[in-house]
mmCIF file of C-alpha atoms in Angstrom:
data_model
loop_
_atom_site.group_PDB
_atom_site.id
_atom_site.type_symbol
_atom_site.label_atom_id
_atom_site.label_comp_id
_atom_site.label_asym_id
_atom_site.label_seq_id
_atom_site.Cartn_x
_atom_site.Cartn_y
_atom_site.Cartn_z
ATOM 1 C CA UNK A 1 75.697 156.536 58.285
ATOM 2 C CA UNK A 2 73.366 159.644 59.066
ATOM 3 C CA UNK A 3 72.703 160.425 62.872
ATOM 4 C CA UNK A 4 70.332 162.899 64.055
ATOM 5 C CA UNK A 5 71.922 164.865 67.019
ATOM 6 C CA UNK A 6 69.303 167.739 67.884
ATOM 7 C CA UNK A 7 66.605 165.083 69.325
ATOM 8 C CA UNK A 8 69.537 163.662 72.009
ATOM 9 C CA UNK A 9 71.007 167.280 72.370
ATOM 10 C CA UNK A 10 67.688 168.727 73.470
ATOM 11 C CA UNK A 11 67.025 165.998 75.820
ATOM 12 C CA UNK A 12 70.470 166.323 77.398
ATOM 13 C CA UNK A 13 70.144 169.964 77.362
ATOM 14 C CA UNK A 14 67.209 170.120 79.280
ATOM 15 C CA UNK A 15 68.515 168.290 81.606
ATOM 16 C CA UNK A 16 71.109 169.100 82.617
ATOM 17 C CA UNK A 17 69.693 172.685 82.886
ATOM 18 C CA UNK A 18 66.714 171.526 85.280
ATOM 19 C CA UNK A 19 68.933 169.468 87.029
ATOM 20 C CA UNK A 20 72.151 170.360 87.037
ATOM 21 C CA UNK A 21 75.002 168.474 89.072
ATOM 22 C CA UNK A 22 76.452 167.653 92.555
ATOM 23 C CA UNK A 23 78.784 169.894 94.270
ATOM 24 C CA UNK A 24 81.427 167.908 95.657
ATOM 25 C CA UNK A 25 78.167 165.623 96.442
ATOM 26 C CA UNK A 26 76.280 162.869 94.805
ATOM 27 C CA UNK A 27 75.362 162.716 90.860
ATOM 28 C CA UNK A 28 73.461 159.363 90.153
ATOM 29 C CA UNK A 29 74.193 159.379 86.128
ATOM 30 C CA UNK A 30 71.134 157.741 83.945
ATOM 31 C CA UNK A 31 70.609 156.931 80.359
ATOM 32 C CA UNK A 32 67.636 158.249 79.377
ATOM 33 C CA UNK A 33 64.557 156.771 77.400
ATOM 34 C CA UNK A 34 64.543 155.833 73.998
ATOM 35 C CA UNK A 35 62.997 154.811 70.672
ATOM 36 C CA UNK A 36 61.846 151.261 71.893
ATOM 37 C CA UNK A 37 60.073 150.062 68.367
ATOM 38 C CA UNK A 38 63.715 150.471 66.794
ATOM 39 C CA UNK A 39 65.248 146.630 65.859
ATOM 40 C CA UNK A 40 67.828 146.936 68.845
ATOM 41 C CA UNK A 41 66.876 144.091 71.035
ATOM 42 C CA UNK A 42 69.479 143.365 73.402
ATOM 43 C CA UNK A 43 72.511 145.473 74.479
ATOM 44 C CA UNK A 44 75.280 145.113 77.244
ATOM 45 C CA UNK A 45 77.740 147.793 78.427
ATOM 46 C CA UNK A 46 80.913 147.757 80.485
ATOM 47 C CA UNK A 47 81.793 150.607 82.186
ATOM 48 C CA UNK A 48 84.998 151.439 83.298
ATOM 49 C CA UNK A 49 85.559 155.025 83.883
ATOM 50 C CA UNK A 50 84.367 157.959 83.266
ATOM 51 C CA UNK A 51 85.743 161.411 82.969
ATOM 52 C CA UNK A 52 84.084 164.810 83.434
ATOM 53 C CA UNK A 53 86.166 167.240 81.955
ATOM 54 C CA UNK A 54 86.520 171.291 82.432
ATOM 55 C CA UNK A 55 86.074 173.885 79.864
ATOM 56 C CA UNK A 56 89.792 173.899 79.840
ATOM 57 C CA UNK A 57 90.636 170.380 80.123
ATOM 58 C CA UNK A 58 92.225 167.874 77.305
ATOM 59 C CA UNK A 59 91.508 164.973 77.259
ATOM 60 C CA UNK A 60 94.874 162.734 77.128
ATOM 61 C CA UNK A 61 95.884 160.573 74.461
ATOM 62 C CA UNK A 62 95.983 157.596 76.538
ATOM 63 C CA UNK A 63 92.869 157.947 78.297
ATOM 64 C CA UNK A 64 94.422 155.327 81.388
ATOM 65 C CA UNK A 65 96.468 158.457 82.580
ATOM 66 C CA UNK A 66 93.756 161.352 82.294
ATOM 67 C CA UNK A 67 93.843 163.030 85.698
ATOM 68 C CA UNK A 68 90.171 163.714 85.991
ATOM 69 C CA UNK A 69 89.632 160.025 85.344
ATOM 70 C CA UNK A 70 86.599 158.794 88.172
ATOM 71 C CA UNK A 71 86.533 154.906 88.877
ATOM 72 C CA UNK A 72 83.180 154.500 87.941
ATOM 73 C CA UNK A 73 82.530 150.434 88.325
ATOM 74 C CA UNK A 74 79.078 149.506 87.819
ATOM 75 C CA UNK A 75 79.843 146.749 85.975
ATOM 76 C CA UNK A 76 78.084 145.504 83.075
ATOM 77 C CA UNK A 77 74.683 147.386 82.289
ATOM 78 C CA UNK A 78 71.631 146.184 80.330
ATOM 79 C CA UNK A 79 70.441 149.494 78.274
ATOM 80 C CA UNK A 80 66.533 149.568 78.633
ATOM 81 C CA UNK A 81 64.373 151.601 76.816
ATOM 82 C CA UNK A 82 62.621 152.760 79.491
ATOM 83 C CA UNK A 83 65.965 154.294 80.669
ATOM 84 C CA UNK A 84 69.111 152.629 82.318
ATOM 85 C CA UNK A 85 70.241 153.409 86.010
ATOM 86 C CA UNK A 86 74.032 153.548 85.876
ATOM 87 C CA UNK A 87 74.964 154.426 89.198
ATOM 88 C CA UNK A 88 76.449 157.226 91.190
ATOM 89 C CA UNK A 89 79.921 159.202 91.945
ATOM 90 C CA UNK A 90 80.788 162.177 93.185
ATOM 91 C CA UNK A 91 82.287 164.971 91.585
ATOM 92 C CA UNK A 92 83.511 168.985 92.283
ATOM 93 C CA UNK A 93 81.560 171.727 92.017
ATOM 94 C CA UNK A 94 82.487 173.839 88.523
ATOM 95 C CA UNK A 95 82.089 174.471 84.644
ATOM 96 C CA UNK A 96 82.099 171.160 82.623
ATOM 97 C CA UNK A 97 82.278 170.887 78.713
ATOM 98 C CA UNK A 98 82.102 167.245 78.684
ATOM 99 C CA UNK A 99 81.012 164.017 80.035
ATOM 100 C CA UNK A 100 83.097 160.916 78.725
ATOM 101 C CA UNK A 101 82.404 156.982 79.543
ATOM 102 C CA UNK A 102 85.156 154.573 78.626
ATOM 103 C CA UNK A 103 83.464 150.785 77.877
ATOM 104 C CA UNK A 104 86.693 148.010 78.667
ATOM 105 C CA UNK A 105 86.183 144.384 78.682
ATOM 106 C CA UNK A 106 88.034 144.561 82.317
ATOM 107 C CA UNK A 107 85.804 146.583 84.216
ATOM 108 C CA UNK A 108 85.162 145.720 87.569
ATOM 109 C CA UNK A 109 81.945 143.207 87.444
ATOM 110 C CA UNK A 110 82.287 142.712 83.814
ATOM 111 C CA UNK A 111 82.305 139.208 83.461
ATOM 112 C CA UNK A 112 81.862 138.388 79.891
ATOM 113 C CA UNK A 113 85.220 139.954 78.829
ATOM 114 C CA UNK A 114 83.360 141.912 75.859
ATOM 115 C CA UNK A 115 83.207 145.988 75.777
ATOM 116 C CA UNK A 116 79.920 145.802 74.288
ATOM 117 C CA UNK A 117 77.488 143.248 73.326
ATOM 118 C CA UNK A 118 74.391 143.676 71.006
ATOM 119 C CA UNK A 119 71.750 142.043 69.623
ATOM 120 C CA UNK A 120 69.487 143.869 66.519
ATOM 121 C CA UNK A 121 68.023 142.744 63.412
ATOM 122 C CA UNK A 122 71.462 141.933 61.420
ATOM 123 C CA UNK A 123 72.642 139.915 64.030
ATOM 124 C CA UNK A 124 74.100 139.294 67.714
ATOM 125 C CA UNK A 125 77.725 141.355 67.572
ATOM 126 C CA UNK A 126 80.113 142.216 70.567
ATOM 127 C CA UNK A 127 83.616 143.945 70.987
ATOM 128 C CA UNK A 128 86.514 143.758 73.606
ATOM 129 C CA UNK A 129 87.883 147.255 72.143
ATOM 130 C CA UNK A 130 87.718 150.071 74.684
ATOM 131 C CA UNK A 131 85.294 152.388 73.158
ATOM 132 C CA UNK A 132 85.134 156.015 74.317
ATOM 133 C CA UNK A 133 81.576 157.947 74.221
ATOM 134 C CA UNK A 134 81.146 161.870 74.529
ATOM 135 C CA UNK A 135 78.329 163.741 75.869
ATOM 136 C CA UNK A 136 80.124 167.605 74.785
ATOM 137 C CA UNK A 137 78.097 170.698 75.672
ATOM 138 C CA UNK A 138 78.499 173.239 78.801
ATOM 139 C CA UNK A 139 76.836 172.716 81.969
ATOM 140 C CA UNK A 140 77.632 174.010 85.370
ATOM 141 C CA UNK A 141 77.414 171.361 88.291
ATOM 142 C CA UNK A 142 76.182 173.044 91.857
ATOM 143 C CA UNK A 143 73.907 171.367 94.087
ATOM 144 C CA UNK A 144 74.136 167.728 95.103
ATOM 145 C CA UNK A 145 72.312 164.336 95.342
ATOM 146 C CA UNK A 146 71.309 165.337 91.416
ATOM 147 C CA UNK A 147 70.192 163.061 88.965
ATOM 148 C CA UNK A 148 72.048 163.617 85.117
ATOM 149 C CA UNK A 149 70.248 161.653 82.768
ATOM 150 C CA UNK A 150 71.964 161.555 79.220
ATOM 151 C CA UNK A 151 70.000 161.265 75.724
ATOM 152 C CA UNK A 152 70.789 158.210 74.073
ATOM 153 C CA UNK A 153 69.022 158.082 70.806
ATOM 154 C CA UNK A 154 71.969 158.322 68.676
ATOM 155 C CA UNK A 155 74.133 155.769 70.529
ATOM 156 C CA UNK A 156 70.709 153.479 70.116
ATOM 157 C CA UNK A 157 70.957 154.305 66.397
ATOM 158 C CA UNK A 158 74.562 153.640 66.181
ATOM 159 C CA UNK A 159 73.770 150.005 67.712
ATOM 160 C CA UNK A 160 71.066 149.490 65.581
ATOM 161 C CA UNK A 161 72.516 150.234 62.317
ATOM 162 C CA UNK A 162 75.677 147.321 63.556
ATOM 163 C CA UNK A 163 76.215 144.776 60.831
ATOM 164 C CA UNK A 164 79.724 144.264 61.930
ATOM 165 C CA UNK A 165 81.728 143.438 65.170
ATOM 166 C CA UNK A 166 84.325 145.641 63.432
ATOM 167 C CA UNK A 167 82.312 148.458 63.309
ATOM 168 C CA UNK A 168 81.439 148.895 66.618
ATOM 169 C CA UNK A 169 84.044 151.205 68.045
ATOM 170 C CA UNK A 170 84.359 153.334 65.482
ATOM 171 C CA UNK A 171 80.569 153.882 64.909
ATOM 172 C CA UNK A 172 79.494 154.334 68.566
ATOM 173 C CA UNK A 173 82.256 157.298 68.847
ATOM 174 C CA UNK A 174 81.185 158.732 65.951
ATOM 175 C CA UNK A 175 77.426 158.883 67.359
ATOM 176 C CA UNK A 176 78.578 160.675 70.671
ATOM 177 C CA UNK A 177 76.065 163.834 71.449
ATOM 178 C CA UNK A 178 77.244 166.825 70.635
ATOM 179 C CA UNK A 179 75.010 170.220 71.415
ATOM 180 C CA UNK A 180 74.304 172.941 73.430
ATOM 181 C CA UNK A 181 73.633 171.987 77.088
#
């Protein structure tokens, strides 16, 4: 499976540098526009948690016990390719390296019991597996009330390339966005 990461890295990039994040204040966190004419026609998330981690930080093996772990509980969210509002949390002022989302089927307003759910052209698939997604770059959050809004192409290309339920997991980690931020 062939991803291409520079379109999603530049996006992100840019971002984050225009917008940076909160200090100890507000970040509302957004998935940003993508390729719309793609076969993807339908896809539900469940957030769980979500971890912003320091240039120093680990992240730990179980992912449950992470210390930086932030109870982020939108619920389940309908990605839309005119971008997706996921909500907002609050985090510290300082130098992150990463932005991680965990997808459970037991988040908090998730009421379908499925981690993800997709529709494309191969077929309707879904997943109770937790699945783990990395935004990895460097970016320095100062300021609040901020708005981070995360390129998604190659998460939307992971989903549409799907044939499997199987699959899911494994191919949505693999097409986390990796780049300079």
């Amino acid at each position: 499976m062939h991803f291409t990461r520079t379109h999603s890295a530049v996006f992100i990039a840019t971002a984050l540098t225009l917008l940076g994040c909160g200090s100890d204040g507000n970040v509302t966190i957004k998935l940003g526009t993508y390729n719309g004419s793609r076969a993807l026609s339908a896809t539900t998330l469940c957030f769980k948690r979500l971890r912003f981690k320091m240039s120093s930080e680990a992240t730990d093996s179980d992912v449950t016990k992470d210390s930086d772990n932030v109870d982020f509980t939108p619920g389940e969210i309908t990605l839309s390719d005119s971008g997706t509002n996921i909500g907002a949390t609050t985090i510290p002022e300082g130098t992150y390296q990463r932005l991680e989302f965990d997808l459970e089927r037991d988040g908090t307003g998730c009421t379908s019991g499925k981690s993800v759910q997709l529709t494309n052209s191969s077929g309707t698939f879904s997943t109770t597996d937790r699945v783990t997604i990395k935004f990895e770059g460097t970016f320095t959050a100062t300021g609040s009330n901020k708005v981070l809004e995360l390129g998604v192409q190659n998460i939307v290309d992971a989903l549409n390339a799907i044939t499997n339920s199987n699959n899911i997991k494994d191919d949505l980690e693999a097409a986390g966005v990796k780049g300079t931020l």
